[in-house]
Amino acid sequence: MLTLYHWEPNANSGKPMLALAEKGVDYESRYLDLLKFDQHQPEYLKINADGTIPAMVHGDLVLTESTPMMEYVDEAFDGPPLRPASSAERWRMRWWMRFFDAYFGPSLSMIGWSVFVGPSARNRDPAELRAAIDRIPLESRRIAWRKALFNEFSEAELAESRRRIAFATGILEQHLARHPWIAGETFSLGDINGFNLGFALPMSQPQACNDEKTPHIMEWLRRIYERPATKQTWAKGRTPIAQRVTMLERKPA
Ligand SMILES: N[C@@H](CCC(=O)N[C@@H](CS)C(=O)NCC(=O)O)C(=O)O
């Protein structure tokens, strides 16, 4: 019995969703609406006391942390391997996953929370919002929500995130000019990870990621978008967040 608690196919939730689809593994999907704070409700806190998504339940085991969760999916289930056979490619896959999770992802997330999550969840009674923030278990998430809901990200921290995004897209473009995939010659969890962070980059960061400046990133995103597992996974989205993926449709020649 496999159950996945997730939000939209996007960022962290989309990583196990797409890995499971690539493996061809069925699961029970439990959709939590992040903007309605479903992830802080008592019923879900019994599954993941941190109140973050995704979480996966396989038998008696509760798994959190989307990147190691994808490695578990690849090891525990049949289906095409999603980690390269060679040690060198595995190292390169993990190098990039660490970079995505520790450096690129948090910067994209800060911009996303400031321009999208905050404004989308803000139109409620401030007292109700403060009570919702007080129920968040992790201090780091309480801080992120407070800044997003009350528009408190400083210009200095947003500028630093923009600088990091420009740097990250620059080195990713250089890498993909030399190799078709993140690990090198083999499609892997690294591509699933990067796609989830970056599928909307041409819309959210058009100055950093576009056909002229980063043609190899654009081609890589389009190749992943065209995979049947990606189409199947993004069809599970319920909001315009997931629908942004269609911007990767190739224009008729
Ligand atoms: N490192 C964790 C991060 C999980 C995480 O923070 N997820 C975000 C959504 S992408 C979340 O649950 N936010 C809920 C909240 O802040 O209330 C992972 O990769 O699974």
GROMACS .gro file of C-alpha atoms and ligand atoms in nm:
model
  273
    1MET     CA    1   0.000   0.000   0.000
    2LEU     CA    2   0.151   0.328  -0.112
    3THR     CA    3   0.007   0.671  -0.033
    4LEU     CA    4   0.152   1.004  -0.138
    5TYR     CA    5   0.053   1.329   0.032
    6HIS     CA    6   0.129   1.607  -0.210
    7TRP     CA    7   0.030   1.947  -0.350
    8GLU     CA    8   0.060   2.051  -0.714
    9PRO     CA    9   0.321   1.877  -0.933
   10ASN     CA   10   0.574   2.149  -0.861
   11ALA     CA   11   0.894   2.186  -0.658
   12ASN     CA   12   0.909   1.923  -0.383
   13SER     CA   13   0.570   1.751  -0.433
   14GLY     CA   14   0.636   1.693  -0.803
   15LYS     CA   15   0.961   1.503  -0.737
   16PRO     CA   16   0.810   1.179  -0.599
   17MET     CA   17   0.504   1.217  -0.826
   18LEU     CA   18   0.722   1.220  -1.137
   19ALA     CA   19   0.961   0.951  -1.008
   20LEU     CA   20   0.663   0.719  -0.938
   21ALA     CA   21   0.517   0.790  -1.283
   22GLU     CA   22   0.852   0.716  -1.452
   23LYS     CA   23   0.869   0.385  -1.264
   24GLY     CA   24   0.507   0.306  -1.352
   25VAL     CA   25   0.406   0.267  -0.984
   26ASP     CA   26   0.043   0.324  -0.880
   27TYR     CA   27  -0.024   0.507  -0.558
   28GLU     CA   28  -0.308   0.655  -0.362
   29SER     CA   29  -0.295   1.030  -0.410
   30ARG     CA   30  -0.389   1.260  -0.120
   31TYR     CA   31  -0.394   1.620  -0.244
   32LEU     CA   32  -0.326   1.888   0.018
   33ASP     CA   33  -0.392   2.252  -0.070
   34LEU     CA   34  -0.084   2.437   0.054
   35LEU     CA   35  -0.252   2.776   0.012
   36LYS     CA   36  -0.535   2.666   0.242
   37PHE     CA   37  -0.285   2.538   0.505
   38ASP     CA   38  -0.407   2.175   0.474
   39GLN     CA   39  -0.051   2.067   0.561
   40HIS     CA   40  -0.086   2.213   0.915
   41GLN     CA   41  -0.411   2.033   0.999
   42PRO     CA   42  -0.397   1.784   1.291
   43GLU     CA   43  -0.485   1.487   1.068
   44TYR     CA   44  -0.181   1.547   0.847
   45LEU     CA   45   0.050   1.632   1.140
   46LYS     CA   46  -0.006   1.273   1.254
   47ILE     CA   47   0.167   1.168   0.929
   48ASN     CA   48   0.437   1.438   0.920
   49ALA     CA   49   0.474   1.638   1.241
   50ASP     CA   50   0.679   1.902   1.053
   51GLY     CA   51   0.369   2.000   0.852
   52THR     CA   52   0.554   1.999   0.520
   53ILE     CA   53   0.475   1.820   0.196
   54PRO     CA   54   0.536   1.579   0.035
   55ALA     CA   55   0.515   1.274   0.263
   56MET     CA   56   0.488   0.916   0.146
   57VAL     CA   57   0.355   0.618   0.339
   58HIS     CA   58   0.467   0.273   0.227
   59GLY     CA   59   0.337   0.003   0.457
   60ASP     CA   60   0.457   0.101   0.805
   61LEU     CA   61   0.718   0.345   0.679
   62VAL     CA   62   0.658   0.721   0.661
   63LEU     CA   63   0.903   0.897   0.431
   64THR     CA   64   0.971   1.270   0.415
   65GLU     CA   65   1.231   1.479   0.225
   66SER     CA   66   1.153   1.465  -0.144
   67THR     CA   67   1.502   1.391  -0.278
   68PRO     CA   68   1.585   1.086  -0.061
   69MET     CA   69   1.220   0.985  -0.112
   70MET     CA   70   1.287   0.964  -0.487
   71GLU     CA   71   1.593   0.746  -0.423
   72TYR     CA   72   1.373   0.517  -0.211
   73VAL     CA   73   1.117   0.497  -0.492
   74ASP     CA   74   1.388   0.401  -0.737
   75GLU     CA   75   1.525   0.128  -0.508
   76ALA     CA   76   1.203  -0.013  -0.368
   77PHE     CA   77   1.000  -0.057  -0.687
   78ASP     CA   78   1.038  -0.229  -1.020
   79GLY     CA   79   1.048  -0.026  -1.337
   80PRO     CA   80   1.316   0.156  -1.534
   81PRO     CA   81   1.618   0.255  -1.322
   82LEU     CA   82   1.632   0.626  -1.245
   83ARG     CA   83   1.990   0.630  -1.120
   84PRO     CA   84   2.276   0.577  -1.365
   85ALA     CA   85   2.480   0.258  -1.347
   86SER     CA   86   2.819   0.433  -1.347
   87SER     CA   87   2.965   0.574  -1.026
   88ALA     CA   88   3.077   0.888  -1.207
   89GLU     CA   89   2.728   0.963  -1.335
   90ARG     CA   90   2.575   0.887  -0.994
   91TRP     CA   91   2.816   1.133  -0.839
   92ARG     CA   92   2.726   1.397  -1.095
   93MET     CA   93   2.352   1.334  -1.045
   94ARG     CA   94   2.393   1.376  -0.668
   95TRP     CA   95   2.618   1.682  -0.709
   96TRP     CA   96   2.342   1.857  -0.902
   97MET     CA   97   2.064   1.739  -0.672
   98ARG     CA   98   2.253   1.886  -0.378
   99PHE     CA   99   2.301   2.212  -0.569
  100PHE     CA  100   1.932   2.221  -0.669
  101ASP     CA  101   1.810   2.155  -0.315
  102ALA     CA  102   2.058   2.367  -0.119
  103TYR     CA  103   2.119   2.663  -0.350
  104PHE     CA  104   1.893   2.699  -0.653
  105GLY     CA  105   1.565   2.578  -0.495
  106PRO     CA  106   1.565   2.806  -0.189
  107SER     CA  107   1.632   3.114  -0.406
  108LEU     CA  108   1.355   3.027  -0.650
  109SER     CA  109   1.130   2.950  -0.359
  110MET     CA  110   1.188   3.289  -0.195
  111ILE     CA  111   1.096   3.471  -0.515
  112GLY     CA  112   0.797   3.239  -0.569
  113TRP     CA  113   0.669   3.291  -0.216
  114SER     CA  114   0.708   3.666  -0.245
  115VAL     CA  115   0.537   3.709  -0.583
  116PHE     CA  116   0.288   3.423  -0.579
  117VAL     CA  117   0.224   3.233  -0.253
  118GLY     CA  118   0.194   3.544  -0.034
  119PRO     CA  119  -0.041   3.737  -0.265
  120SER     CA  120  -0.252   3.421  -0.328
  121ALA     CA  121  -0.310   3.347   0.041
  122ARG     CA  122  -0.312   3.704   0.175
  123ASN     CA  123  -0.675   3.805   0.115
  124ARG     CA  124  -0.803   3.684   0.451
  125ASP     CA  125  -0.863   3.837   0.788
  126PRO     CA  126  -0.517   3.924   0.935
  127ALA     CA  127  -0.616   3.772   1.273
  128GLU     CA  128  -0.707   3.446   1.098
  129LEU     CA  129  -0.373   3.454   0.912
  130ARG     CA  130  -0.180   3.513   1.236
  131ALA     CA  131  -0.358   3.218   1.400
  132ALA     CA  132  -0.274   3.003   1.095
  133ILE     CA  133   0.092   3.105   1.122
  134ASP     CA  134   0.097   3.021   1.494
  135ARG     CA  135  -0.016   2.666   1.413
  136ILE     CA  136   0.286   2.601   1.184
  137PRO     CA  137   0.518   2.352   1.356
  138LEU     CA  138   0.855   2.451   1.203
  139GLU     CA  139   1.001   2.790   1.289
  140SER     CA  140   1.162   2.821   0.944
  141ARG     CA  141   0.821   2.772   0.777
  142ARG     CA  142   0.655   3.017   1.020
  143ILE     CA  143   0.912   3.279   0.916
  144ALA     CA  144   0.859   3.210   0.544
  145TRP     CA  145   0.481   3.234   0.578
  146ARG     CA  146   0.499   3.552   0.786
  147LYS     CA  147   0.725   3.721   0.534
  148ALA     CA  148   0.510   3.606   0.240
  149LEU     CA  149   0.173   3.695   0.392
  150PHE     CA  150   0.279   4.032   0.528
  151ASN     CA  151   0.510   4.121   0.239
  152GLU     CA  152   0.820   4.131   0.460
  153PHE     CA  153   1.092   3.988   0.233
  154SER     CA  154   1.365   4.254   0.227
  155GLU     CA  155   1.491   4.397  -0.101
  156ALA     CA  156   1.842   4.277  -0.005
  157GLU     CA  157   1.737   3.913   0.035
  158LEU     CA  158   1.530   3.919  -0.285
  159ALA     CA  159   1.828   4.071  -0.472
  160GLU     CA  160   2.056   3.796  -0.339
  161SER     CA  161   1.806   3.532  -0.456
  162ARG     CA  162   1.797   3.691  -0.802
  163ARG     CA  163   2.178   3.690  -0.811
  164ARG     CA  164   2.185   3.320  -0.716
  165ILE     CA  165   1.925   3.235  -0.980
  166ALA     CA  166   2.134   3.410  -1.249
  167PHE     CA  167   2.446   3.220  -1.134
  168ALA     CA  168   2.261   2.885  -1.116
  169THR     CA  169   2.101   2.918  -1.461
  170GLY     CA  170   2.445   3.014  -1.598
  171ILE     CA  171   2.622   2.700  -1.474
  172LEU     CA  172   2.325   2.479  -1.564
  173GLU     CA  173   2.331   2.615  -1.920
  174GLN     CA  174   2.706   2.541  -1.943
  175HIS     CA  175   2.651   2.187  -1.815
  176LEU     CA  176   2.362   2.113  -2.054
  177ALA     CA  177   2.565   2.249  -2.348
  178ARG     CA  178   2.803   1.956  -2.287
  179HIS     CA  179   2.563   1.681  -2.175
  180PRO     CA  180   2.202   1.596  -2.265
  181TRP     CA  181   2.105   1.513  -1.906
  182ILE     CA  182   2.200   1.616  -1.553
  183ALA     CA  183   2.398   1.296  -1.481
  184GLY     CA  184   2.563   1.308  -1.824
  185GLU     CA  185   2.433   1.068  -2.089
  186THR     CA  186   2.157   0.907  -1.875
  187PHE     CA  187   1.815   1.043  -1.775
  188SER     CA  188   1.794   1.025  -1.395
  189LEU     CA  189   1.645   1.155  -1.072
  190GLY     CA  190   1.864   1.461  -1.126
  191ASP     CA  191   1.651   1.560  -1.426
  192ILE     CA  192   1.331   1.498  -1.230
  193ASN     CA  193   1.463   1.716  -0.950
  194GLY     CA  194   1.576   1.996  -1.183
  195PHE     CA  195   1.257   1.990  -1.387
  196ASN     CA  196   1.042   2.033  -1.078
  197LEU     CA  197   1.238   2.336  -0.969
  198GLY     CA  198   1.277   2.481  -1.313
  199PHE     CA  199   0.989   2.395  -1.545
  200ALA     CA  200   0.839   2.742  -1.506
  201LEU     CA  201   1.170   2.934  -1.523
  202PRO     CA  202   1.101   3.078  -1.871
  203MET     CA  203   0.786   3.237  -1.726
  204SER     CA  204   0.898   3.322  -1.372
  205GLN     CA  205   1.255   3.430  -1.460
  206PRO     CA  206   1.234   3.533  -1.827
  207GLN     CA  207   1.544   3.751  -1.798
  208ALA     CA  208   1.755   3.456  -1.676
  209CYS     CA  209   1.604   3.171  -1.881
  210ASN     CA  210   1.492   3.207  -2.241
  211ASP     CA  211   1.556   3.065  -2.590
  212GLU     CA  212   1.832   3.316  -2.671
  213LYS     CA  213   2.024   3.316  -2.344
  214THR     CA  214   1.979   2.954  -2.228
  215PRO     CA  215   1.888   2.742  -2.534
  216HIS     CA  216   2.021   2.422  -2.377
  217ILE     CA  217   1.811   2.461  -2.063
  218MET     CA  218   1.505   2.527  -2.279
  219GLU     CA  219   1.570   2.220  -2.494
  220TRP     CA  220   1.626   2.005  -2.181
  221LEU     CA  221   1.301   2.127  -2.023
  222ARG     CA  222   1.110   2.056  -2.346
  223ARG     CA  223   1.256   1.704  -2.372
  224ILE     CA  224   1.145   1.626  -2.016
  225TYR     CA  225   0.803   1.784  -2.075
  226GLU     CA  226   0.753   1.552  -2.375
  227ARG     CA  227   0.801   1.234  -2.170
  228PRO     CA  228   0.472   1.044  -2.111
  229ALA     CA  229   0.534   1.032  -1.733
  230THR     CA  230   0.565   1.411  -1.722
  231LYS     CA  231   0.241   1.462  -1.917
  232GLN     CA  232   0.065   1.213  -1.688
  233THR     CA  233   0.198   1.380  -1.372
  234TRP     CA  234   0.121   1.739  -1.468
  235ALA     CA  235  -0.233   1.632  -1.566
  236LYS     CA  236  -0.285   1.570  -1.192
  237GLY     CA  237  -0.242   1.942  -1.124
  238ARG     CA  238  -0.555   2.134  -1.029
  239THR     CA  239  -0.445   2.495  -1.065
  240PRO     CA  240  -0.264   2.735  -1.301
  241ILE     CA  241   0.060   2.654  -1.112
  242ALA     CA  242   0.077   2.320  -1.292
  243GLN     CA  243  -0.073   2.451  -1.616
  244ARG     CA  244   0.234   2.673  -1.661
  245VAL     CA  245   0.409   2.362  -1.790
  246THR     CA  246   0.231   2.397  -2.126
  247MET     CA  247   0.455   2.693  -2.206
  248LEU     CA  248   0.711   2.422  -2.294
  249GLU     CA  249   0.500   2.309  -2.590
  250ARG     CA  250   0.709   2.344  -2.907
  251LYS     CA  251   0.585   2.600  -3.155
  252PRO     CA  252   0.484   2.444  -3.489
  253ALA     CA  253   0.771   2.492  -3.741
  254LIG     N1  254   1.316   1.961   0.219
  254LIG     C1  255   1.177   1.924   0.213
  254LIG     C2  256   1.097   2.053   0.204
  254LIG     C3  257   0.949   2.031   0.216
  254LIG     C4  258   0.877   2.164   0.208
  254LIG     O1  259   0.913   2.261   0.278
  254LIG     N2  260   0.773   2.168   0.126
  254LIG     C5  261   0.697   2.287   0.110
  254LIG     C6  262   0.620   2.284  -0.020
  254LIG     S1  263   0.723   2.282  -0.162
  254LIG     C7  264   0.594   2.292   0.220
  254LIG     O2  265   0.548   2.189   0.265
  254LIG     N3  266   0.553   2.409   0.262
  254LIG     C8  267   0.443   2.412   0.351
  254LIG     C9  268   0.449   2.524   0.445
  254LIG     O3  269   0.549   2.595   0.443
  254LIG     O4  270   0.353   2.541   0.517
  254LIG    C10  271   1.151   1.831   0.095
  254LIG     O5  272   1.230   1.834   0.000
  254LIG     O6  273   1.056   1.753   0.098
   0.00000   0.00000   0.00000
